[in-house]
XYZ file of C-alpha atoms in Angstrom:
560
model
C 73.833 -2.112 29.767
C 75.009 -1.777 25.849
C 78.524 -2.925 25.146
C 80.673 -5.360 25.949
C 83.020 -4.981 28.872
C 87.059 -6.152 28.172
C 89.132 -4.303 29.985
C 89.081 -3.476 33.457
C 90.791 -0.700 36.086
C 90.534 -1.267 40.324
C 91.683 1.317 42.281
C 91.706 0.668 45.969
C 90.904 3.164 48.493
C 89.853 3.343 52.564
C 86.386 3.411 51.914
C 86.382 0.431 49.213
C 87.296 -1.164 46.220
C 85.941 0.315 42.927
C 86.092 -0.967 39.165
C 86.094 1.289 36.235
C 85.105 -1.531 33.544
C 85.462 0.218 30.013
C 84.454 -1.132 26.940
C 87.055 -3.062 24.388
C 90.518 -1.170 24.089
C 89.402 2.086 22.619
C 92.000 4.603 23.016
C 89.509 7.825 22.640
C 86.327 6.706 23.948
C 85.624 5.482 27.288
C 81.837 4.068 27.073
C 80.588 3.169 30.166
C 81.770 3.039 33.953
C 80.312 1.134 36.271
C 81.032 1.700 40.345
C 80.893 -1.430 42.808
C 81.884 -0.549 46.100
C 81.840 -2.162 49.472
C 80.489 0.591 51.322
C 76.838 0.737 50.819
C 76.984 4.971 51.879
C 79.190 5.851 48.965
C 77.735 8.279 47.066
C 79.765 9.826 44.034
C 81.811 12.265 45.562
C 83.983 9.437 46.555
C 84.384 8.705 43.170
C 85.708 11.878 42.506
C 87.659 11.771 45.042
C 89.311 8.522 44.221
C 90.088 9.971 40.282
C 91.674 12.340 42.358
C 93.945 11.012 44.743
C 94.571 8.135 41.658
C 95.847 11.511 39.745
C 97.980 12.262 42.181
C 99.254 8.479 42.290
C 100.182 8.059 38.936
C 101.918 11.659 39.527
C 103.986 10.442 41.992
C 104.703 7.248 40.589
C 102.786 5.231 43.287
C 101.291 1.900 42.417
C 98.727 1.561 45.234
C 96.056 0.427 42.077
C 96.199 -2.080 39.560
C 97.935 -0.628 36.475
C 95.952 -1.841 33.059
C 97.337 -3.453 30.108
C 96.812 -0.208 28.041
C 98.157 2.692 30.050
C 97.478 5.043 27.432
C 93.301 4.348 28.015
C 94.108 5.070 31.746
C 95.953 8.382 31.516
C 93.262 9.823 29.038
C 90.397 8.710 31.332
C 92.301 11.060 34.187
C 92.747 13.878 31.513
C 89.594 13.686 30.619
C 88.681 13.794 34.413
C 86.975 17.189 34.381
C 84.381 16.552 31.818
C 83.702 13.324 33.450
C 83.191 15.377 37.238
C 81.020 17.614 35.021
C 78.549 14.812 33.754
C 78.231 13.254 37.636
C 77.891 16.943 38.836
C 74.929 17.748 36.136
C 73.359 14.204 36.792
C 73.799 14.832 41.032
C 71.366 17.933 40.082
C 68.911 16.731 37.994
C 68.289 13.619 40.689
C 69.705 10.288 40.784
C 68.915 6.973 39.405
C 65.074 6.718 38.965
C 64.524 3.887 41.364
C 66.712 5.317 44.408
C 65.142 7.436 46.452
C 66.814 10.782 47.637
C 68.305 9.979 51.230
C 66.747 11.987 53.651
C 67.346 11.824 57.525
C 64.034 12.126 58.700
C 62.725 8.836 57.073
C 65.002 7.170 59.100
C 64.052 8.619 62.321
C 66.847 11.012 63.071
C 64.398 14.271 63.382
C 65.457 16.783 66.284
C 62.616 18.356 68.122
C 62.976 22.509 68.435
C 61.672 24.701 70.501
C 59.605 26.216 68.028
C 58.197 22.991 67.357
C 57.199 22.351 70.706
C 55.496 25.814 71.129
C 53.356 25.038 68.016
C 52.294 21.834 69.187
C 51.308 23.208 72.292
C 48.919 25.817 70.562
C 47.209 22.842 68.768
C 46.744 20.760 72.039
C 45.094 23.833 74.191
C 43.014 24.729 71.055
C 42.109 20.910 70.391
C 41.129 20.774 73.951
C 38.816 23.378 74.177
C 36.932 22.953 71.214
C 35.950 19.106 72.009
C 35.277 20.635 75.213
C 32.984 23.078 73.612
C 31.401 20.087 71.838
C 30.348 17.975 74.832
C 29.545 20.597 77.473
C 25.580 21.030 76.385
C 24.922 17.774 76.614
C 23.462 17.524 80.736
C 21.660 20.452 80.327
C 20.403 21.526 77.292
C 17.946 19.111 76.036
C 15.925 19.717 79.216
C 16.143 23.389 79.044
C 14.775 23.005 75.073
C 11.676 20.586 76.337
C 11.126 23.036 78.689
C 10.764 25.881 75.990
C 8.387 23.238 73.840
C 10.733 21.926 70.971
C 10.254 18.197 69.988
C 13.264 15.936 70.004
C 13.412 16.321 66.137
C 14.387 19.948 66.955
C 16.586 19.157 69.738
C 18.386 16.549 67.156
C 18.761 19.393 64.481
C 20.752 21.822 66.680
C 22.839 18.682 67.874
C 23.828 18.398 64.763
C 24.385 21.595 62.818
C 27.562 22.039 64.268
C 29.009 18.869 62.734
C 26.368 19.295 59.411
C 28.247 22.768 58.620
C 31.535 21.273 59.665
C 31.585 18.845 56.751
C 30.287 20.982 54.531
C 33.168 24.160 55.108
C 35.818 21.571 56.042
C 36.689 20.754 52.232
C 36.986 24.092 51.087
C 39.124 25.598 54.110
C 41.549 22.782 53.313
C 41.561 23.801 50.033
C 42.496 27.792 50.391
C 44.612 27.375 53.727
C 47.591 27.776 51.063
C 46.406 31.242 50.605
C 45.124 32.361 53.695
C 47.834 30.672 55.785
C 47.522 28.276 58.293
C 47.984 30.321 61.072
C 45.521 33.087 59.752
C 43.111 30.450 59.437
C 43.466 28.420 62.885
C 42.774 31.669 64.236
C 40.195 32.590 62.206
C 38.475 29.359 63.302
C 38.305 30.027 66.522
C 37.309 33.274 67.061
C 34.181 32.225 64.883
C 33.387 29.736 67.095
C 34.457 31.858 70.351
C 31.762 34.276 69.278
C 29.080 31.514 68.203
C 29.595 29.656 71.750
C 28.811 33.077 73.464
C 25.721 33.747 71.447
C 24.353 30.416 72.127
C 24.066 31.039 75.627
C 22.129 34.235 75.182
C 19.627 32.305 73.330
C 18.135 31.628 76.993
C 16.657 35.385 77.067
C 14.670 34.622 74.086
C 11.128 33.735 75.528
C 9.608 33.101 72.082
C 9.987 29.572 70.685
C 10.404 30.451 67.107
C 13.298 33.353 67.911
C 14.538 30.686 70.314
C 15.098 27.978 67.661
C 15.498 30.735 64.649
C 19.209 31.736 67.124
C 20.071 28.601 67.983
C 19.940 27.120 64.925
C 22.062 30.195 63.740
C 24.814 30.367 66.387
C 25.321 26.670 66.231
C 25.934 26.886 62.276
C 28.560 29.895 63.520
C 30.262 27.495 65.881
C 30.570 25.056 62.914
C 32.188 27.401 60.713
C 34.472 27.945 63.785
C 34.893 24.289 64.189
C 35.416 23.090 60.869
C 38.025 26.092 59.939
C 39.986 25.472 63.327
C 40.139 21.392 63.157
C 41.131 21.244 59.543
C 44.117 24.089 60.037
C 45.304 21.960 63.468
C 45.747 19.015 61.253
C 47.521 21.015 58.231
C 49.872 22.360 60.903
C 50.764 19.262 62.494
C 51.160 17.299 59.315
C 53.383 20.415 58.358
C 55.402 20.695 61.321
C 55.718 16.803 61.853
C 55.604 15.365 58.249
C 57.326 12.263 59.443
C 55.457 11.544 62.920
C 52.141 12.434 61.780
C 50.204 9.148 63.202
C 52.169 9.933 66.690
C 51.561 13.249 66.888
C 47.720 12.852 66.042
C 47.685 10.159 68.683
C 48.488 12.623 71.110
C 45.734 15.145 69.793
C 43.327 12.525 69.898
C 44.179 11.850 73.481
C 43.458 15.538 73.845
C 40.025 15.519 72.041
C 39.004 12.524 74.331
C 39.954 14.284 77.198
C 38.160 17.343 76.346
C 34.956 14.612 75.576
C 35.412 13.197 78.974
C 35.692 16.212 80.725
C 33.291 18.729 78.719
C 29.894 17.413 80.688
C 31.235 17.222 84.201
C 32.535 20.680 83.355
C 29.065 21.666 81.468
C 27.266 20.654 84.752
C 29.010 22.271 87.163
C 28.791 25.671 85.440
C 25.037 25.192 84.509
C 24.700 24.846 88.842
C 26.929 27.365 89.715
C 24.672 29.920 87.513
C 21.434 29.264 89.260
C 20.403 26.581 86.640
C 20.612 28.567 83.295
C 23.133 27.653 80.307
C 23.958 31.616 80.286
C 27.397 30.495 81.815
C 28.264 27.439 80.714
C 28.509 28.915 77.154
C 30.127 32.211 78.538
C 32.829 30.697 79.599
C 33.514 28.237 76.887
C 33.357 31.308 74.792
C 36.281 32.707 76.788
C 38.389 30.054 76.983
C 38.155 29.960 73.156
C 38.837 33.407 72.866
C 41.745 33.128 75.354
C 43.183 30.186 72.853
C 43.094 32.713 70.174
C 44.924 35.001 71.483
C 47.295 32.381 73.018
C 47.865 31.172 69.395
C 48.597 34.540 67.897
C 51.013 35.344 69.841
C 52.691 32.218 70.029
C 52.248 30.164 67.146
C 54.926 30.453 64.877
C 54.009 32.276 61.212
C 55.027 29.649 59.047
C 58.887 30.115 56.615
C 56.764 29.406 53.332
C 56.349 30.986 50.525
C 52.556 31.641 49.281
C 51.438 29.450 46.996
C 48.602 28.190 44.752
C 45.671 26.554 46.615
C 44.985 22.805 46.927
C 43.232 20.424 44.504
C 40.399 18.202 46.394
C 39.354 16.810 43.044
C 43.229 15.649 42.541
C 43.343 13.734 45.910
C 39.568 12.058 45.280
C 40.738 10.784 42.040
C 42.928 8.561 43.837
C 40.662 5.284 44.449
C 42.624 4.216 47.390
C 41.370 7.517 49.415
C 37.879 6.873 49.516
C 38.037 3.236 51.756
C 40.137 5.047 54.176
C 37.582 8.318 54.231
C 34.783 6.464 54.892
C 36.776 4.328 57.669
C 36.788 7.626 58.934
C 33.475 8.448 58.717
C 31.804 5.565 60.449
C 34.065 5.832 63.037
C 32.858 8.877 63.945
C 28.878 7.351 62.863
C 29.695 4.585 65.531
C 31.042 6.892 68.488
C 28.315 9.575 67.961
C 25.157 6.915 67.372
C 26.054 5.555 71.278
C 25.835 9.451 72.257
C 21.739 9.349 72.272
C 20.765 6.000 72.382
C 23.542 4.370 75.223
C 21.821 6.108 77.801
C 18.353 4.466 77.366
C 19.728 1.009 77.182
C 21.990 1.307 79.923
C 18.828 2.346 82.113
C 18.148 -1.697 81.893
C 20.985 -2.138 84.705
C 21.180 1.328 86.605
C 18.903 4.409 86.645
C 21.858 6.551 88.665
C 22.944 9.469 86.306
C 26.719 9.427 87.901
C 26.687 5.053 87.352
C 25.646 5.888 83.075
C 28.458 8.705 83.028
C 31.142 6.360 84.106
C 30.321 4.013 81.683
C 30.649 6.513 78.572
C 34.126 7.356 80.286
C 35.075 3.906 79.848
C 34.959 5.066 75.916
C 36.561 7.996 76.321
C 39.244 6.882 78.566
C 39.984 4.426 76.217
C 39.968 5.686 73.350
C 42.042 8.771 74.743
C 44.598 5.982 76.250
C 45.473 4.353 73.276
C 45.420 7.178 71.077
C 49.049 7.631 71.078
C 50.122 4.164 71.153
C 48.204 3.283 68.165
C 49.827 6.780 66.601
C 53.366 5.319 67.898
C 52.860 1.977 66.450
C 52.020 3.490 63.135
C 54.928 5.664 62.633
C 57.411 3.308 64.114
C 56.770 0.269 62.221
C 54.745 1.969 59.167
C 51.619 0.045 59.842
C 48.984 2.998 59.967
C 47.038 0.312 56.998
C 47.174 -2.216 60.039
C 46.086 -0.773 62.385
C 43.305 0.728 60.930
C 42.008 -2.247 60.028
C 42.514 -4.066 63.511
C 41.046 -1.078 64.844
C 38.048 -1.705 63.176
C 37.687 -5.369 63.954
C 38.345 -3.940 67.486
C 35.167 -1.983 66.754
C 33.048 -4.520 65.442
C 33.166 -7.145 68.527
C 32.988 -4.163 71.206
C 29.492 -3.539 69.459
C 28.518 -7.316 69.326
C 29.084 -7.216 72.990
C 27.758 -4.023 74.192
C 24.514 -4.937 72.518
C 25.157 -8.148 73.216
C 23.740 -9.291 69.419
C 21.312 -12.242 69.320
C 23.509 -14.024 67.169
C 26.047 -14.906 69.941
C 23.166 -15.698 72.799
C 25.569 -14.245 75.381
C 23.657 -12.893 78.489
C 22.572 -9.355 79.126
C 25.364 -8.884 82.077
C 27.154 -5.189 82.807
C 30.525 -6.683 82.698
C 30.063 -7.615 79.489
C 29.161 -4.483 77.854
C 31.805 -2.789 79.984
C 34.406 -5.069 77.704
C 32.524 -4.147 75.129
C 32.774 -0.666 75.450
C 36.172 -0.533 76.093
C 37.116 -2.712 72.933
C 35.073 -0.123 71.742
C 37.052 2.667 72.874
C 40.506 1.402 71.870
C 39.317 0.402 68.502
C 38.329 3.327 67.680
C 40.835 5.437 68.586
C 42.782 2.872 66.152
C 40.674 3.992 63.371
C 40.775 7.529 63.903
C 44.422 7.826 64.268
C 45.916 5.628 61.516
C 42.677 7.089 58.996
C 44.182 10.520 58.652
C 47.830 9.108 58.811
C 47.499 6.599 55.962
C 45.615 9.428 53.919
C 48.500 11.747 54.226
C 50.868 8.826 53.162
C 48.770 7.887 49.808
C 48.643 11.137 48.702
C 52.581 11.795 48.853
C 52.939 8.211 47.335
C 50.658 8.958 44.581
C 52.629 12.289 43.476
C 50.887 14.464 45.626
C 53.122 17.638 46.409
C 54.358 17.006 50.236
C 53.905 20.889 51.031
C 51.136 22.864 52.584
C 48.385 22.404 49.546
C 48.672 18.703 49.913
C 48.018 19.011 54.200
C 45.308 21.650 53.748
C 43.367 19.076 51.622
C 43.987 16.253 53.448
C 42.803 17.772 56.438
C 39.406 18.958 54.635
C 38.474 15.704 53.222
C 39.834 13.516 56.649
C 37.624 16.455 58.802
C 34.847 16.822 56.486
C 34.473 12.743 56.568
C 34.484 12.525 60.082
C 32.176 15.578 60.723
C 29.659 13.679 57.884
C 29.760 10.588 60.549
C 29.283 12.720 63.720
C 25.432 13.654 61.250
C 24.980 10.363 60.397
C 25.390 8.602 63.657
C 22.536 10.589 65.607
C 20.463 11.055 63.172
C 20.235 7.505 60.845
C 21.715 4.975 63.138
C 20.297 6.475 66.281
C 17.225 7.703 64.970
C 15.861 5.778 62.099
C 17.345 2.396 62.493
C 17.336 2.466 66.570
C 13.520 3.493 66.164
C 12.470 0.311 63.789
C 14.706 -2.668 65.141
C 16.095 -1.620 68.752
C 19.596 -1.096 69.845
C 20.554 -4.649 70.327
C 19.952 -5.286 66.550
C 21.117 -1.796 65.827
C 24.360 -2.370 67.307
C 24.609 -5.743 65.634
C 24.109 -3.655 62.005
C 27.019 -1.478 63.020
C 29.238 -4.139 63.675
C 28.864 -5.942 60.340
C 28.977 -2.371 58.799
C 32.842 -2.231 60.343
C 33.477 -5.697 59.638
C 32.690 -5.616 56.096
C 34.659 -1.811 56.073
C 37.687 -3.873 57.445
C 37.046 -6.847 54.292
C 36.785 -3.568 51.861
C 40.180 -2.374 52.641
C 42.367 -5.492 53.121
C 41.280 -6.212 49.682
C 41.698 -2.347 48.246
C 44.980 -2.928 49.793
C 45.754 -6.155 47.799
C 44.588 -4.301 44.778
C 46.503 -1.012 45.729
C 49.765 -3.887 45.745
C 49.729 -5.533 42.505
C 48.660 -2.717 40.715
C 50.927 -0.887 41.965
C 53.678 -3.856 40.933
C 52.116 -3.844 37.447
C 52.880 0.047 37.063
C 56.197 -0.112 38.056
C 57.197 -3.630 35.526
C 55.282 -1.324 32.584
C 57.153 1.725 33.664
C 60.689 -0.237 33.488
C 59.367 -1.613 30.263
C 59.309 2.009 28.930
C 62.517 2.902 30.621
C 63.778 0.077 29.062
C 62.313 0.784 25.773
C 63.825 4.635 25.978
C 67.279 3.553 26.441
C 67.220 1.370 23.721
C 66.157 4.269 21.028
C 68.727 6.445 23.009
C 71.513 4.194 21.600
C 70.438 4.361 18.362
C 70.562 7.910 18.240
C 72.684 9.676 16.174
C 76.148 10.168 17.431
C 76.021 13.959 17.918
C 73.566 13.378 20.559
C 75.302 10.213 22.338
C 76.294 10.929 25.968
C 79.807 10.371 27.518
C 79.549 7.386 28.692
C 76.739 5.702 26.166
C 78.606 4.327 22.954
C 75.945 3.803 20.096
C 75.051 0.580 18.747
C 76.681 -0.457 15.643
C 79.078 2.233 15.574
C 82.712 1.009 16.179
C 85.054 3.197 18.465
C 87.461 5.203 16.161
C 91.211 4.515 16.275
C 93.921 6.272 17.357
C 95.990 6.973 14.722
């Protein structure tokens, strides 16, 4: 700070000790003030409240402070007490200090749960639920009932996959225009779309002709993306709205309800496709109901958000930050990895049992799993601000479950069941690891890097995060399990997917070392110009010198 400091005035109050140091005995200009106090949750009221009560002191001759050698400095720094409360009042509203953060109670934990809080989140769980349930209820039936009609297993693939193909595709943009549409208009929105697809689809069994049959299908199953892609992306905007600090916890707990709705959609599926005389007319039926009821549930219930309208999102602002796209496409082959076992796990698990109910169990080790620690990786995250961490344990995690569920060549282990069952679990909890702390850590980067922490910033988030992991759920079906598991098998498959996720987890420690010291190397060049400003700032002409700044050079006037 400019100046030298000479003389100095302590007052002493209940809440600490405070020194006014002044610059040399100027009777007319007070330069500079400096507050040390003992109690680090002082803020500057106090200090106007000590000038106070040390007003009322020297009123009532009471020496509880330190008189100074020149009483005449102290008595005009008290008359001139309003236009100093006017300085800390102006500087209180423009912000504090630049490197002190504003003190807010929810970074530290202290956030009170409402009951309009809990209603939301229970609209996002019911409608998370159903739609995964949606997602995995064709899968016992519906690739027989296609042979039967004469589609290849290229066709089969395609309307697999349109759902998640369209998915990635709308995800972006919804995320970008929930600002204007709402979040609430859109959830909605979402899932009435893919209410009405899921219905459709089942009617596709009264089409006798293959080329109608294939024509709807592939149609209703690009509806029910639309659906999907709308619904998922506004779930995570209104989470990450309504739980800004606990969104890794509160994701964990979603997740947990998207695995569940995994494990349970083909039991569910099956049943239904029995009950109605072997035809998928009722399966889809009711799935479209239950999505329909979860509509209506959430407009009634949901609460309309307290926000004002606003411009929409920038997804070309959030990819320009580098240190997005390692934890996007952690994302997405997490979601590659869980849906390349959907098609191909089966087969190879023939090799120790041919019973139907025996393979099931074993992809419920996954789910089960992954739904289990789903909210402990969420609560680790949040707690101890480690969503970086985890993700990148999680995907270690990943990488030896697939070196055992294989098991690769390179470690010569035996072809044994329990093995792959440790494998799959590893599996299971790594992945939920991945999932979890992915869209966390996203949300945290872009508030870091000057991202608005409002609705625009959550909508986009959520459309990049969504469309990423939709872009996997293609790419794992259709690449891993179908190009690569077709030339080199799924042992060596599975051994390419677990250096893939090992070399992912290399990729981000060291954009994470990067992320650090250039982040250090901003803040030492932005100091430099701080530093730099301050010093022209003194050499400014008096006129423009603030109250407590004395100018360079200039010497205090005298008193005559």
């Amino acid at each position: 700070m400019p100046g030298n400091r000479s003389k100095c005035v302590s007052f002493k109050t209940n809440e600490g000790s405070f020194d006014y140091e002044k610059m040399s005995s100027s009777a007319t200009d007070l330069s500079e003030a400096s507050l040390k106090t003992s109690s680090p949750s002082h803020s500057r009221s106090g200090l106007l409240e000590d000038m106070n009560s040390s007003e009322r002191s020297l009123d009532s001759n009471d020496r509880d402070f330190e008189t100074p050698d020149n009483a005449k400095t102290l008595s005009e720094y008290l008359l001139r007490k309003d236009e100093i409360k006017g300085c800390f009042e102006e500087e209180d509203d423009n912000g504090s200090d630049d490197d002190d953060e504003p003190f807010d109670d929810d970074s530290c934990g202290k956030y009170k749960i409402t009951k309009s809080d809990i209603i939301t989140f229970l609209c996002l769980v019911v409608s998370t639920f159903i739609s995964w349930l949606a997602f995995s209820i064709m899968a016992p039936f519906f690739p027989n009932e296609a042979h039967r009609r004469g589609l290849m297993d290229i066709e089969v693939g395609i309307i697999f996959s349109l759902q998640a193909l369209t998915s990635t595709i709308v995800s972006p943009i919804v995320g970008k225009f929930i600002p204007l549409i709402g979040a609430k208009v859109t959830l909605v929105t979402g899932l009435f779309l893919e209410a009405t697809g899921n219905i459709l689809f089942g009617y596709c069994v009264k089409l006798h002709s293959k080329t109608a049959f294939i024509a709807f299908a592939y149609i209703t199953r690009i509806l029910v993306g639309l659906g999907v892609g709308t619904s998922v992306t506004a779930t995570m905007t209104i989470n990450a709205k309504t739980f800004p600090n606990h969104i890794a916890r509160t994701m964990g707990l979603l997740e947990t309800t998207a695995g569940l709705g995994l494990l349970l959609g083909p039991v569910f599926g099956g049943l239904l496709y029995q009950l109605g005389g072997s035809s998928y007319l009722l399966p889809f039926v009711v799935i479209g109901g239950l999505d329909m009821g979860s509509m209506l549930f959430s407009l009634y219930f949901l609460p309309s958000p307290k926000c004002k309208a606003v411009e929409s999102g920038s997804v070309s602002e959030l990819l320009r930050i580098p240190w997005v796209w390692p934890i996007a496409m952690a994302a997405f082959l997490g979601s590659a990895c869980l849906s390349f076992l959907e098609p191909t796990f089966s087969v190879h698990a023939t090799n120790f049992t041919d019973n139907a109910f025996y393979i099931g169990l074993l992809f419920m080790l996954i789910s089960g799993s992954y739904a289990g620690s789903s909210p402990l990786w969420g609560w680790i995250g949040d707690t101890f601000a480690m969503t970086r961490v985890c993700l990148i344990i999680g995907l270690i995690l990943d990488s030896i479950g697939f070196l055992l569920i294989g098991p690769s060549p390179v470690l010569h282990l035996p072809s044994r069941l329990w093995i792959i069952c440790i494998g799959l679990i590893l599996f299971g909890v790594g992945d939920g690891a991945v999932i979890v702390s992915a869209i966390g850590d996203m949300f945290k980067i872009a508030v870091k890097y000057k991202l608005p922490e409002d609705i625009r910033t959550y909508g986009v988030v959520s459309g990049v995060f969504n469309g990423a992991y939709s872009l996997g759920t293609v790419f794992g079906p259709w690449v891993a399990g179908g190009l690569l598991y077709q030339e080199y098998g799924f042992n060596n498959t599975s051994q390419i997917m677990s250096l893939l996720l090992l070399s992912m987890a290399f990729i981000i420690c060291v954009s994470s070392v990067v992320e650090h010291h250039w982040r250090k190397r901003q803040n030492r060049l932005g100091k430099r110009v701080k530093d730099l400003y301050n010093v022209q700032t003194d050499n400014a002409i008096p006129e423009t010198v603030p109250l407590f700044q004395q100018p360079k050079g200039k010497k205090p006037s005298q008193e005559s």
